[in-house]
Each structure stands twice: as structure tokens, then as C-alpha cells.
Short mmCIF file of C-alpha atoms in Angstrom, two decimals:
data_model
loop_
_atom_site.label_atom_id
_atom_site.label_comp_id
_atom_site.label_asym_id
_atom_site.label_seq_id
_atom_site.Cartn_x
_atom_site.Cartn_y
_atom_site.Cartn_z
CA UNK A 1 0.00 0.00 0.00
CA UNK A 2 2.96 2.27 0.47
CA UNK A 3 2.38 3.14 -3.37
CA UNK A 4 -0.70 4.60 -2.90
CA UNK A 5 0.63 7.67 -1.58
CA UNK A 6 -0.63 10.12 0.97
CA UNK A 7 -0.70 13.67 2.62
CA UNK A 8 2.58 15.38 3.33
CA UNK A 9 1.25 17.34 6.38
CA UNK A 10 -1.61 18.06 8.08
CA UNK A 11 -2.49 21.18 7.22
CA UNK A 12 -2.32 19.51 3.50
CA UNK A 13 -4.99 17.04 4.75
CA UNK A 14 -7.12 19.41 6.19
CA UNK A 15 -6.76 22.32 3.19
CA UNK A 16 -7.83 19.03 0.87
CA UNK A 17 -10.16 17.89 3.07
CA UNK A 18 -11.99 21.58 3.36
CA UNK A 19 -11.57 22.22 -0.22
CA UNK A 20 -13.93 18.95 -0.66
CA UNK A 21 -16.51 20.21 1.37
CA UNK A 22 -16.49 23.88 -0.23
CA UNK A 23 -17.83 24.00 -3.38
CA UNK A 24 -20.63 25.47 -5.17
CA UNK A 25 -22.98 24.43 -2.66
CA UNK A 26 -21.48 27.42 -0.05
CA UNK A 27 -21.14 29.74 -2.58
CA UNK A 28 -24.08 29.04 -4.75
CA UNK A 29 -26.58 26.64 -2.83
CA UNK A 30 -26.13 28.18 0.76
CA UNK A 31 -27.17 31.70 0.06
CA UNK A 32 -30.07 30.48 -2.00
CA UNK A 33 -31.23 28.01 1.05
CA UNK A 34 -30.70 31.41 3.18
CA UNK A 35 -33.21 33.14 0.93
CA UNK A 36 -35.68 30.74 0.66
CA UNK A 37 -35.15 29.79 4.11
CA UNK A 38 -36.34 33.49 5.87
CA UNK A 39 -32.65 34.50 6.28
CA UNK A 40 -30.29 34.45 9.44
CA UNK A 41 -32.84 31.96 11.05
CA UNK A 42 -31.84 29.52 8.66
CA UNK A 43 -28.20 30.53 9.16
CA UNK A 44 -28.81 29.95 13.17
CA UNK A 45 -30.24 26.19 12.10
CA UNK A 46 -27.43 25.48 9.78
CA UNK A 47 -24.93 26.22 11.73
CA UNK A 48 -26.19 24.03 14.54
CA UNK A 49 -26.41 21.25 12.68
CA UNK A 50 -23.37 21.24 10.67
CA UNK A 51 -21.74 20.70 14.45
CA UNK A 52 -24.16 18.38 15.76
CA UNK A 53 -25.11 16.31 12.77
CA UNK A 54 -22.19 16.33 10.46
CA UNK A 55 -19.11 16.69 12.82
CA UNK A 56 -20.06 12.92 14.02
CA UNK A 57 -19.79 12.04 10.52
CA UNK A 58 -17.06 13.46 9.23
CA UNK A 59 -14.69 12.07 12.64
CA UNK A 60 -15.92 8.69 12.04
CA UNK A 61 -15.24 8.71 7.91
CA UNK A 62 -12.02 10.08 8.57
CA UNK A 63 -11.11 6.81 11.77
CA UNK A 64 -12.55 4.58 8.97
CA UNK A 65 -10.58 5.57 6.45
CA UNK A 66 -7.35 5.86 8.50
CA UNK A 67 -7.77 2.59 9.81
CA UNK A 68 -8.51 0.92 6.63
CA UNK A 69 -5.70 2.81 4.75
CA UNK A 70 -8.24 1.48 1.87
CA UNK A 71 -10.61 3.28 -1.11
CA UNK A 72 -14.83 3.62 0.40
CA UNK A 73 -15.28 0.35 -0.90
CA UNK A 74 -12.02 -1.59 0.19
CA UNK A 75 -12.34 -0.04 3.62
CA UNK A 76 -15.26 -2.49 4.58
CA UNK A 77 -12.95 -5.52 3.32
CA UNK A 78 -10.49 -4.07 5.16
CA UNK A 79 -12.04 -3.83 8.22
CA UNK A 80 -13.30 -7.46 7.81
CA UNK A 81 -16.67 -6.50 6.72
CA UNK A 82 -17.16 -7.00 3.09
CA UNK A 83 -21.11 -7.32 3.01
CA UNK A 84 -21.10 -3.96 4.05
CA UNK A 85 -18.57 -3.03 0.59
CA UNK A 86 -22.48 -1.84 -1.03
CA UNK A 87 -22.33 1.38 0.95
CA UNK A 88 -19.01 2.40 -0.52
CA UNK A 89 -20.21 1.28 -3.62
CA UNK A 90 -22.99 3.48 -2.85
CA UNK A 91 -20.67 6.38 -2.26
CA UNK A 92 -18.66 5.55 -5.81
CA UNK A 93 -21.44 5.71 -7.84
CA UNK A 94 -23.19 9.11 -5.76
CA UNK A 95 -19.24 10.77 -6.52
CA UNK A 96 -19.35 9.97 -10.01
CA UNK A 97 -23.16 11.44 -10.78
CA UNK A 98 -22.64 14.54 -8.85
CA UNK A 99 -19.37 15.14 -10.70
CA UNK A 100 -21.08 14.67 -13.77
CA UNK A 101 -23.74 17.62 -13.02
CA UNK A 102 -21.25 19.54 -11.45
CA UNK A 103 -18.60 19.70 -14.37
CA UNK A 104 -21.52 21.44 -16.38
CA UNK A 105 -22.33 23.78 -13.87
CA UNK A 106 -18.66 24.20 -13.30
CA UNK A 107 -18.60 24.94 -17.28
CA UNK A 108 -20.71 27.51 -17.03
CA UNK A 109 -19.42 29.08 -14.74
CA UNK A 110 -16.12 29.26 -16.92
CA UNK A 111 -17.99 30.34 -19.89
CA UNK A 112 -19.22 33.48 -17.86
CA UNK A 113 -15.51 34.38 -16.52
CA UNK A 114 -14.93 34.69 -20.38
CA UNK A 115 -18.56 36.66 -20.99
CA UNK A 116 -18.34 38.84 -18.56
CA UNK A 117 -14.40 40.00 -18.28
CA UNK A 118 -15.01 40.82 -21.83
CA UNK A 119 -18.23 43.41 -21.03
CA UNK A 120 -21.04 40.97 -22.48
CA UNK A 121 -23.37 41.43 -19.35
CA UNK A 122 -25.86 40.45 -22.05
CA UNK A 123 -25.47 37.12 -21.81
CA UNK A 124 -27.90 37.03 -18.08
CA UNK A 125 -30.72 38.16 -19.91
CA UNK A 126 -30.90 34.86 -21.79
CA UNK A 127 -29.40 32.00 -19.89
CA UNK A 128 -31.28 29.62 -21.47
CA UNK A 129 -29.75 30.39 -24.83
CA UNK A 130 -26.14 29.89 -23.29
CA UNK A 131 -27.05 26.74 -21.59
CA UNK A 132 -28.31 25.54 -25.02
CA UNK A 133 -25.13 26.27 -26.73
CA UNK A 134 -23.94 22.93 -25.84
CA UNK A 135 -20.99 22.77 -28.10
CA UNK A 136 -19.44 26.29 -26.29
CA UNK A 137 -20.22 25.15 -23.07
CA UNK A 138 -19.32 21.33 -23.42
CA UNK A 139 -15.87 22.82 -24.30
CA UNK A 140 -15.69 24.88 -21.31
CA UNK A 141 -17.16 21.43 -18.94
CA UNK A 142 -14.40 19.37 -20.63
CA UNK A 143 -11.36 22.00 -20.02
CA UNK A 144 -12.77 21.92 -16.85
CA UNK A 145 -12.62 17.94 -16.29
CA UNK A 146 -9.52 17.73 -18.13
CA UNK A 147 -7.90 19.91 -15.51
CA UNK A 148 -9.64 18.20 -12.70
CA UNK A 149 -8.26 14.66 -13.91
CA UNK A 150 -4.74 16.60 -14.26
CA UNK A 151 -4.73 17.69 -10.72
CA UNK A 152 -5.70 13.92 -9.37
CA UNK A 153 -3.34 12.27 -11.68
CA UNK A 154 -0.45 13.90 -10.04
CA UNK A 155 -1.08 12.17 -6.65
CA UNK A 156 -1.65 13.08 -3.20
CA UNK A 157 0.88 15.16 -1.78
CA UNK A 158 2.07 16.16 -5.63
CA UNK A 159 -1.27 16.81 -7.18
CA UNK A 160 -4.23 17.18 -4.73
CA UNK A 161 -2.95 18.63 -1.46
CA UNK A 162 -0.60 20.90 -3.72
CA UNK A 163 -3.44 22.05 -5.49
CA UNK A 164 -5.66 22.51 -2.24
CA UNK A 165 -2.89 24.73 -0.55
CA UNK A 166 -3.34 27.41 -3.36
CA UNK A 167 -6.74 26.87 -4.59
CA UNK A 168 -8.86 27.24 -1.07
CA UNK A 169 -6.60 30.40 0.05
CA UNK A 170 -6.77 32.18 -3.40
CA UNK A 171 -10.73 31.63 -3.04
CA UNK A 172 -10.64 32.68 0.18
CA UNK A 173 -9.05 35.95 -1.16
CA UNK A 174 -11.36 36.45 -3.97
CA UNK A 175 -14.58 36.22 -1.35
CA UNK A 176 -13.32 38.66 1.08
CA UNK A 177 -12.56 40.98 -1.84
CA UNK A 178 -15.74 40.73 -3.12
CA UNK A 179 -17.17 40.89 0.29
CA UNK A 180 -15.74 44.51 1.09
CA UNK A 181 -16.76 45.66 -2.50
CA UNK A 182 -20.46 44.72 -1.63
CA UNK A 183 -20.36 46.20 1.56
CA UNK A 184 -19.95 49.81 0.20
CA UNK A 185 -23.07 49.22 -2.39
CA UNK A 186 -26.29 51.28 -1.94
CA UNK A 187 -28.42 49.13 0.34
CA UNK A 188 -26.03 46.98 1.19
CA UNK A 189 -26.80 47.32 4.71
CA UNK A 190 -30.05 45.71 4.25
CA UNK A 191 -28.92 42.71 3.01
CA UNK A 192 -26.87 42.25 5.59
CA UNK A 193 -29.82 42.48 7.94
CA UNK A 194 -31.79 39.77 6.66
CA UNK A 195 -28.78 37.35 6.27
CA UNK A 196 -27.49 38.37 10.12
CA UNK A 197 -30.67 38.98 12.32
CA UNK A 198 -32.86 36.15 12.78
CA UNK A 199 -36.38 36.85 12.55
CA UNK A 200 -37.78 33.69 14.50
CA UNK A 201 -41.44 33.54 13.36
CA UNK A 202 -40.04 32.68 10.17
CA UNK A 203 -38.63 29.70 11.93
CA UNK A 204 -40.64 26.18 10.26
CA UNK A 205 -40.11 22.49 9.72
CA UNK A 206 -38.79 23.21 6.26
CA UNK A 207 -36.21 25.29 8.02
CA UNK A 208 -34.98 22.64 9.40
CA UNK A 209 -35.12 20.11 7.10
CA UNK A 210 -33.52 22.01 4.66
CA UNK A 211 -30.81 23.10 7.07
CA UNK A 212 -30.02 19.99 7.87
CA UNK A 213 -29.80 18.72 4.19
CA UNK A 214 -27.38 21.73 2.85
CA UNK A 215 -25.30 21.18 5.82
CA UNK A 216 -24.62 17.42 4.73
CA UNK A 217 -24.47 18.45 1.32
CA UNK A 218 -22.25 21.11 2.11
CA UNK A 219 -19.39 18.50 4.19
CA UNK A 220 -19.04 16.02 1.34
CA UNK A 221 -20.32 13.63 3.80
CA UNK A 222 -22.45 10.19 2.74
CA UNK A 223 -19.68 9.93 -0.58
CA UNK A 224 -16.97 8.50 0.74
CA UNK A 225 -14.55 11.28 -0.19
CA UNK A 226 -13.86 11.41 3.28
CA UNK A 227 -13.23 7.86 4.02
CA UNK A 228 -10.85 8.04 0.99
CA UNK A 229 -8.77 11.22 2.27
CA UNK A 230 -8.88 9.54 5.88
CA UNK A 231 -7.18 6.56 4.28
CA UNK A 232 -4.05 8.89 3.10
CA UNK A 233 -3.90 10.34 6.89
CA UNK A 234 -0.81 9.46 8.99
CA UNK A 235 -1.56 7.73 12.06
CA UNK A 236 -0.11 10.57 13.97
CA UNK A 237 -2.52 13.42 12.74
CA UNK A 238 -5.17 14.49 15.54
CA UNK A 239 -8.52 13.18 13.97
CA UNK A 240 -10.64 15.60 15.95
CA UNK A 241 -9.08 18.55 15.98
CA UNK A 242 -8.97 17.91 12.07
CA UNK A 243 -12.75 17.48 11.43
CA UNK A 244 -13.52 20.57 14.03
CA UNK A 245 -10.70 22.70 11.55
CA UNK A 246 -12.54 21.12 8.01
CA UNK A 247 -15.61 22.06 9.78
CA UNK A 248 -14.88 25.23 11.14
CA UNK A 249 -13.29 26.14 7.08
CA UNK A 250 -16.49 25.04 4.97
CA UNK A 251 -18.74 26.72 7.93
CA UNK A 252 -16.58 30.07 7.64
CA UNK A 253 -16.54 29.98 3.78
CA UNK A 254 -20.19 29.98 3.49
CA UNK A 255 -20.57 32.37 5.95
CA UNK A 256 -18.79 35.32 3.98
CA UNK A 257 -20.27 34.03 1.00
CA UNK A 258 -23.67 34.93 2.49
CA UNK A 259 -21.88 38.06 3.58
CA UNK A 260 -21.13 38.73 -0.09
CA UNK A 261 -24.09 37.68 -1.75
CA UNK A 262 -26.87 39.33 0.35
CA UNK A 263 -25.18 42.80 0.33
CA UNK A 264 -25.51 42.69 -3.73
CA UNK A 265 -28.88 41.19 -3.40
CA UNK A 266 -29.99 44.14 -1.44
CA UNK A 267 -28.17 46.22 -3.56
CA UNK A 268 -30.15 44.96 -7.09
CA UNK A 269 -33.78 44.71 -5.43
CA UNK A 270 -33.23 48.41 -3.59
CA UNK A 271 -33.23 46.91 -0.12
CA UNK A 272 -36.66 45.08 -0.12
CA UNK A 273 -35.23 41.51 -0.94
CA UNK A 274 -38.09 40.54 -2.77
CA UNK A 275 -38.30 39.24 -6.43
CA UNK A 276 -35.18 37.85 -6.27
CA UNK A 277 -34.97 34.20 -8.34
CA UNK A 278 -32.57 31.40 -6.62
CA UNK A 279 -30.51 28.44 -8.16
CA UNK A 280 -29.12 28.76 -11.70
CA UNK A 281 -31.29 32.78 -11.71
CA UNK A 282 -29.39 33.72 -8.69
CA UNK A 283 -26.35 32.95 -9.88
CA UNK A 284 -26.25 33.03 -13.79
CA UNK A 285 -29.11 35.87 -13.87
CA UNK A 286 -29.45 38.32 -11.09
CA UNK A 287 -25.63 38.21 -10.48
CA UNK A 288 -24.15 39.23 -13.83
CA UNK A 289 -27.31 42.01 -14.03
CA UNK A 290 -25.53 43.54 -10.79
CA UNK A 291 -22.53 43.64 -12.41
CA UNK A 292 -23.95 44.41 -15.79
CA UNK A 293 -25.63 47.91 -13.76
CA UNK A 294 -22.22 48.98 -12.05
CA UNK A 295 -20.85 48.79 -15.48
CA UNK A 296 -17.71 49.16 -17.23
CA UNK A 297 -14.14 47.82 -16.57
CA UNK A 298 -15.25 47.90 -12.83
CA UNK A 299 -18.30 45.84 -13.47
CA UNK A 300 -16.75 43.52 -16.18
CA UNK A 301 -13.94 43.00 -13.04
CA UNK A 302 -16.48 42.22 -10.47
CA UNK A 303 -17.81 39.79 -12.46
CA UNK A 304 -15.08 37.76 -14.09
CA UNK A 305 -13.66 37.81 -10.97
CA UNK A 306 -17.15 36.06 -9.05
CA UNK A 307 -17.27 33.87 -11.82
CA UNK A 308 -13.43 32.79 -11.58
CA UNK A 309 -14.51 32.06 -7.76
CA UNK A 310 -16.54 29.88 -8.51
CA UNK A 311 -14.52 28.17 -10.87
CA UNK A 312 -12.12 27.90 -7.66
CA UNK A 313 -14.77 26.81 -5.42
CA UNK A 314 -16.44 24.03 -7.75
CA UNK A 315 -11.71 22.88 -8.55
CA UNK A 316 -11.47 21.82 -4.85
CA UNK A 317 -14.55 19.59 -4.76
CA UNK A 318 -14.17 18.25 -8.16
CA UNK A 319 -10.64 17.28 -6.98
CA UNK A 320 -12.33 15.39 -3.95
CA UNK A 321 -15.05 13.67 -6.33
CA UNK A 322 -12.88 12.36 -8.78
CA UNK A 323 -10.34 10.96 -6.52
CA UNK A 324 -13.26 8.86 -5.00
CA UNK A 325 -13.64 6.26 -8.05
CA UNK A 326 -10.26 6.90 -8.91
CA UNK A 327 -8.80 5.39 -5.42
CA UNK A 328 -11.24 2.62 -5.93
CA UNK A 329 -9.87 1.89 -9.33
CA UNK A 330 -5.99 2.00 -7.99
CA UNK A 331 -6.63 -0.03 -4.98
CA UNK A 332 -9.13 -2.73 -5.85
CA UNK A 333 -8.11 -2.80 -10.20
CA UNK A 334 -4.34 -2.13 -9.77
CA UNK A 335 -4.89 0.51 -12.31
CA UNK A 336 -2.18 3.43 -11.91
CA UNK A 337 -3.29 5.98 -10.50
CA UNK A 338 -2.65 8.14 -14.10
CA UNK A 339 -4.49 6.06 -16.36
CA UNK A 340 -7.22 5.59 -13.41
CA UNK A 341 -7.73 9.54 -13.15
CA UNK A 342 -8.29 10.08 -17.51
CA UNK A 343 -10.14 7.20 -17.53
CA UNK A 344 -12.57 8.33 -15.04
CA UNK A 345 -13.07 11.32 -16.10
CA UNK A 346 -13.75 10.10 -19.72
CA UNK A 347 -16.47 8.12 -18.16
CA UNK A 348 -17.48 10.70 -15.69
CA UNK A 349 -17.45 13.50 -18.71
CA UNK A 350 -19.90 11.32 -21.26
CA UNK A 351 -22.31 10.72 -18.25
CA UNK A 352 -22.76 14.03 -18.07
CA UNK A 353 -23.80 14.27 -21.28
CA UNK A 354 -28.04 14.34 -20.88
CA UNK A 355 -27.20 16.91 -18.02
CA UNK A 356 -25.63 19.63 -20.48
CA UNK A 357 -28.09 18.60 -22.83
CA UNK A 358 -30.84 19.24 -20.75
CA UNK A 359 -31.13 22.94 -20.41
CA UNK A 360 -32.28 23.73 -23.82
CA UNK A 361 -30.63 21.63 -26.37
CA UNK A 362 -32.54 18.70 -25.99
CA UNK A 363 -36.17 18.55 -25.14
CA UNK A 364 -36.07 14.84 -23.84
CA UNK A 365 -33.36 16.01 -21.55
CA UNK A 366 -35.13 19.14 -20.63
CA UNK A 367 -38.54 17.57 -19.73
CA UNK A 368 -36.96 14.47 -18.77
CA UNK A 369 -39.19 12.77 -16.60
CA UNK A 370 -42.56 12.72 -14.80
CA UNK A 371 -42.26 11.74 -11.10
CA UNK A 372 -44.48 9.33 -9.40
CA UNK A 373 -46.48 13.11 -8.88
CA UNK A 374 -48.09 13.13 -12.36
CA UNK A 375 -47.72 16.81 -12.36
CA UNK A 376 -44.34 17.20 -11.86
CA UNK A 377 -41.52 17.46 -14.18
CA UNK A 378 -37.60 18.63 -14.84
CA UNK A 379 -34.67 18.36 -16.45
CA UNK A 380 -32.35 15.72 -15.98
CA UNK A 381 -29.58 17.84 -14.45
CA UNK A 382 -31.92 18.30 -11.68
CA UNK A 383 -32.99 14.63 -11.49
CA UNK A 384 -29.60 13.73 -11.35
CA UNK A 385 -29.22 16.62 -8.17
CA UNK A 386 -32.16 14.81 -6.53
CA UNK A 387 -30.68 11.68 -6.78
CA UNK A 388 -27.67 11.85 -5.57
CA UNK A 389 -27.01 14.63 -3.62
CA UNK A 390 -30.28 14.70 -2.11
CA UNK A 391 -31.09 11.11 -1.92
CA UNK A 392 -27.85 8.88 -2.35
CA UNK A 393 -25.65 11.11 0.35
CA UNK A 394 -27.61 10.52 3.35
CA UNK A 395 -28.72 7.31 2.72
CA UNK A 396 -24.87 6.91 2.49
CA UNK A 397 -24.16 8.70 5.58
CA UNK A 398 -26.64 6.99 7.87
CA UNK A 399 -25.41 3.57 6.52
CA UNK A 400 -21.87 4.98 7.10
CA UNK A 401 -22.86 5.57 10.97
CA UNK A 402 -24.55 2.72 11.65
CA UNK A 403 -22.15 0.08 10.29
CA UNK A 404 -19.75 2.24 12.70
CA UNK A 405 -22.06 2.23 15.81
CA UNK A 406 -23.01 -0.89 15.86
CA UNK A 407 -20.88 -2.91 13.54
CA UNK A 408 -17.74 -2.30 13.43
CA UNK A 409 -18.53 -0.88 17.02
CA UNK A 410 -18.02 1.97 18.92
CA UNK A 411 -14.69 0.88 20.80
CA UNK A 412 -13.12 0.00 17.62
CA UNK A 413 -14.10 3.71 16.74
CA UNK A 414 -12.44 5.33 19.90
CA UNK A 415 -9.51 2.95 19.57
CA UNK A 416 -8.56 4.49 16.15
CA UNK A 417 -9.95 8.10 17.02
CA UNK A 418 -7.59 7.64 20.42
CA UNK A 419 -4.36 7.52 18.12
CA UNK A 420 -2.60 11.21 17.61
CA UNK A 421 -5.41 12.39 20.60
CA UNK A 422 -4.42 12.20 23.58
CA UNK A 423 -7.17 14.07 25.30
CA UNK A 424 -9.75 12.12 23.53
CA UNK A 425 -10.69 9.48 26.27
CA UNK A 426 -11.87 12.14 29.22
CA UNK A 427 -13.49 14.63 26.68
CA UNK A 428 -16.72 15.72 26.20
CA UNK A 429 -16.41 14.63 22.07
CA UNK A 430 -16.31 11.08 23.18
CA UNK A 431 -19.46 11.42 25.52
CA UNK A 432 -21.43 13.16 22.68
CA UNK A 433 -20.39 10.35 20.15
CA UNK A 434 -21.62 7.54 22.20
CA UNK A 435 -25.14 8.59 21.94
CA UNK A 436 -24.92 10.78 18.36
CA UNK A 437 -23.05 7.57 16.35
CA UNK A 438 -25.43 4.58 17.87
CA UNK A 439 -28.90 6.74 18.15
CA UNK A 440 -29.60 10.46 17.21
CA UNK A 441 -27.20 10.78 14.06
CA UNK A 442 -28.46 7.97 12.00
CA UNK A 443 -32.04 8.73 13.09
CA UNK A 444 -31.49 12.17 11.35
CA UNK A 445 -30.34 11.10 8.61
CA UNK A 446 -32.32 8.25 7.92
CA UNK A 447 -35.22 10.69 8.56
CA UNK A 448 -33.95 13.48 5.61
CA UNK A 449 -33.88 10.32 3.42
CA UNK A 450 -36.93 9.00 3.81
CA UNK A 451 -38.69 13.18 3.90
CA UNK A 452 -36.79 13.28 0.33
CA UNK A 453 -37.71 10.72 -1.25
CA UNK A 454 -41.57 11.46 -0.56
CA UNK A 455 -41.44 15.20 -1.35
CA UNK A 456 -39.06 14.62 -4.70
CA UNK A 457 -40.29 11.82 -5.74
CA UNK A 458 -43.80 11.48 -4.76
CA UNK A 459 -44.97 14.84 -4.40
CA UNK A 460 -45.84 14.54 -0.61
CA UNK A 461 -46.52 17.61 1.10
CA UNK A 462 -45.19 18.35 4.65
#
């Protein structure tokens, strides 16, 4: 195994491991769920549960990984388990459709750093027409894969964490930039307001349902990525104190991306946050017309430069998605780990296909399917989102947990999580993971599974 590679330091592991976790979904989905979810109340929710759901996950893919020193699906052979191989397996297949929606997302997002540094605001008022142009923007999705599968070819400590140590603080860079631009906008101020002062009538079930979703999402958890970074760990690295920094990182990124977003948004709608679309409108529409109404090289900066973000963002995960079937083809295929990376993402690039089809081009794609709820329909970029992110990852997770909790079991857990932490055996972590690991985490999850599946796929209302 000593050819598989691994993290030089870790502050490598940990600027890898939070690169994973940020991603579009901080600086696209999170502001968006902050909208629709009445604003710093949903913020309050998140926050809470990205601590008390997701920080038991994340320690206990990280001990599995490290113990295993295996991909997510050799880990349960490793561990003597291989039954319970399906829920890496699971985690393969999630990493490999979510890369496939994200590379065209991530593509146009590349296409707009081009549009928009060269003074084509334009291009907003008709985002259908530039999804639809899927030649232009299948080139953009493949130079964006192709540098993606360049990045994991190169290794661990050669390709990955080198790549993490100057992607996630150049991003971090670009937000707070844009951040104090925003903050000097007419309005701004009220923007601000809604994302920072919780207005608790607006507090509802869907609240927290949907905080508790994004803030899976939003870790990488239920994929396996984690396990599969774990597994490069040295045995000396502090597993806690890790997961709290990774944590602590994806938390803080999203936070000043709501601190960057909502000032424009207040900004554009003249302080009464209303009428403002989310998803692909926030982003791809109401964005570039804020730029497009400041104007000039100043506007056609602002812009390239939020677009070339997001580029950044959406690097670091796609890093972290492809190197989960990739791992999985090196350790359990023998494949090296070069030919492993092109071939995946030949594979991963041609399943995405129907997804960059499906905004325009193709009608099939476009009105793909017809749920179980005769009435509903969408394209199949957004059938693919349902499935996997929303669906697959904390299906994944929960089956993660419990084959922890009670199979594996929890001593074997504390055992590994013991190793480079001291402090770990008196401490108030280990108390709170003897009940969240066996009982309340897995419940929660198993819970936004189930809730999903009914609402997405079979139109129940709760």
C-alpha cells in the first residue's frame, strides 16, 4: 500500500479535506437556502447542525478511512466487513453522478468568466440560450474535467494537497474581496440584515429540514470522499481537531459568502429583498445584471472575478469527487493511479452528457421525466441533483454511521480516534459520540432520506 501515496502534512490534509466540502454548494446553494429559508434563522439552524449532525460524521469517515488505509469500498474488506462493501459502492457511484452535473455547472461558470471580463453582461438576460449552446459550453465542462483529472493524476501530496494549498486560500481571497466591494453598495446594509438577524417567526419544519440537508451536502459527507482522504492520513494526525478545523473552514466559507451575496442582493432589489430568483437565476441571472448595472471595466472585473470564484470553489470539490472512483480503481483494479484519473473522467465527462443537454438543447433532456407526482416534471440535471445529492448522500451517511455504531462498534471507533489524541478518552467529544453515532445521528439522517424521497419523488406535502 505504500504506493498509494498520501498527505505530506496536516495542514495539506485538512486544506484538501476543506476544499472537498467547499464548493458550489457554499457559494451558490447556501445563500439560496438562506433566501428561501427566511434569512439568518436559517443561518442559526445550519450552523447548529453542521456541528451536531455532520461533525459525528465526518470524525468517524475520517477513523474509517485511516484505519482501513483502503478506497470507500475496500475499507469495509479491510475492516473485515465486506457485506457492508455496497455502501461504498454506494458512495462511488453518488461521486461519479454529482461530478457529472457539477462539471456542467462548473462549465458555465467558466464560460461566464470569459462573458463577462469581456463586457457581455448580455449574456444574463438569456441564460437559457447559453445553456443551449452545448458545443461552447461542453468545451468549457471538458477544459474543466480535463484539468480536474490533471490535478488527481499527479497524486496526493504532488497533485491534490498541492493544489488545495493554493486553490482554497486564493478563493478565500477572492470572497473577502468581493465581500468589502459589496459592503460599500447602496443598500447593502439591508442585506446584511436579513442574512445576520434572525427573525424567529419565520422559523418552520422546512427550516430545518432544509438546514439539515445543505449542511450534509455542504461537508461532502455520505460519498466516501472522506473515508478516501482519511485513508491517506498518517496515524499521527489528531482526527478531531482535524474534522472541528474542516468544519470550522467550509462553515466560515459559506458564511462570507452569504456576507457577499446578500449585500448585492440588497443592492439589485433596492433593499426590499423581494423578487429575487434562486438556483441557476441567482447565480447566472441576477448576479451578472448587478454587475452588468455597475458597469464598465469595474463591473466587467467584479464579475469575471465572481465567476473565476466559482470556478475555484467548484476545482477543490471536483478534486475530492474524482479521486473517489479513482482510489477505488488504484486499490481494488491495480490501475495506476494516471491512467485511473483520464479514464474516469472520460467516463465521468460522457455521463454528463443528458445533463448539459438538458437545459435547452434537448427537449427529452429538458422535460426528462414525470415523477411518481403526475404533475411534476424537470430536467435531468436536476434529477440527477435529486438523486444523488439529495437522496444517495444521506442514505450513504446513515449507513456509514450505523455500520460504525453498531458494527464495526463503537470501541473499535475510539480505539482508532484515540491515536494522535491524547485528550480524547476524558473529553466531552467522546461522551457526545456515544449517543450521536449509535442513536440520534443515524435517526437524522435516515429521517432526511426518507422526507426526500416522498417530497421529490412522490410529491408529498409536509
Amino acid at each position: 500500500m505504500a504506493s498509494r501515496g498520501g498527505f505530506s502534512s496536516k495542514a495539506g490534509f485538512i486544506a484538501a479535506a476543506a476544499g472537498s466540502a467547499v464548493g458550489l454548494g457554499n457559494i451558490w446553494g447556501f445563500p439560496y437556502e438562506v433566501g428561501a429559508g427566511g434569512g439568518a434563522i436559517f443561518v442559526l439552524v445550519y450552523l447548529f447542525f453542521c456541528f451536531v449532525l455532520c461533525f459525528p460524521v465526518m470524525i468517524t469517515e475520517i477513523a474509517i478511512g485511516r484505519k482501513s488505509g483502503r478506497n470507500a469500498v475496500g475499507a469495509f474488506n479491510a475492516l473485515g466487513h465486506k457485506k457492508w462493501n455496497f455502501v461504498g459502492k454506494i458512495g462511488v457511484l453518488s461521486g461519479i453522478l454529482i461530478l457529472s452535473f457539477y462539471n456542467v455547472i462548473a462549465g458555465w461558470a467558466f464560460g461566464y468568466t470569459f462573458q463577462l471580463g469581456s463586457g457581455n453582461f448580455a449574456v444574463a438576460d438569456n441564460f437559457t440560450a447559453f445553456t443551449s449552446n452545448v458545443f461552447e459550453v461542453g468545451t468549457y465542462g471538458m477544459l474543466f474535467m480535463i484539468a480536474t483529472a490533471f490535478i488527481v493524476s499527479k497524486g496526493i501530496s504532488g497533485g491534490i494537497e498541492k493544489a488545495a494549498k493554493i486553490l482554497l486560500p486564493t478563493l478565500i481571497f477572492m470572497i473577502l474581496g468581493l465581500v468589502i466591494y459589496s459592503l460599500f453598495l447602496p443598500n447593502a446594509m439591508s442585506g446584511l440584515k436579513f442574512y445576520l438577524l434572525p427573525d424567529f417567526s419565520k422559523f418552520s419544519f422546512n427550516v430545518v429540514f432544509n438546514a439539515m440537508g445543505q449542511a450534509f451536502f455542504s461537508l461532502s459527507l455520505g460519498m466516501g470522499a472522506l473515508i478516501t482522504y482519511g485513508s491517506y492520513v498518517g496515524k499521527n494526525d489528531n482526527i478531531v481537531s482535524s474534522a472541528a478545523l474542516i468544519t470550522l473552514a467550509d462553515v466560515g466559507i459559506a458564511f462570507i459568502a452569504g456576507m457577499m451575496i446578500f449585500p448585492f442582493i440588497g443592492y439589485i432589489s433596492n433593499g426590499e429583498l423581494t423578487g429575487v430568483g434562486g438556483g441557476p437565476e441567482l447565480i447566472f441571472v441576477t448576479l451578472p445584471q448587478i454587475f452588468g448595472s455597475i458597469g464598465g471595466v469595474t463591473g466587467s472585473i467584479l464579475g469575471a472575478s465572481f465567476f473565476a470564484l466559482l470556478c475555484f470553489a467548484a476545482l477543490t470539490s471536483t478534486v475530492s469527487l474524482l479521486e473517489v472512483p479513482v482510489s477505488y480503481l488504484v486499490d481494488e483494479y491495480k490501475l495506476t493511479r494516471t491512467k485511473a484519473a483520464w479514464l474516469m473522467a472520460g467516463i465521468v465527462y460522457i455521463i454528463g452528457i443528458p445533463s448539459l443537454v438538458g437545459n435547452g438543447y434537448s427537449e427529452y433532456f429538458t422535460e426528462f421525466i414525470q415523477y411518481f407526482n403526475a404533475e411534476t416534471k424537470t430536467n435531468f440535471l436536476s434529477f440527477v441533483v435529486n438523486l444523488a445529492n439529495d437522496s444517495f448522500l444521506p442514505l450513504g451517511g446513515c449507513l456509514i454511521v450505523f455500520f460504525a455504531a453498531h458494527i464495526w462498534k463503537k470501541e473499535n471507533i475510539d480505539a482508532e480516534i484515540s491515536i494522535g489524541a491524547p485528550n480524547y478518552e476524558k473529553s466531552f467529544v467522546k461522551k457526545y459520540l456515544s449517543i450521536a453515532l449509535p442513536y440520534l445521528v443515524p435517526i437524522l439522517l435516515a429521517t432526511i432520506f426518507i422526507m426526500t424521497v416522498l417530497v421529490t419523488f412522490f410529491g408529498v406535502d409536509f
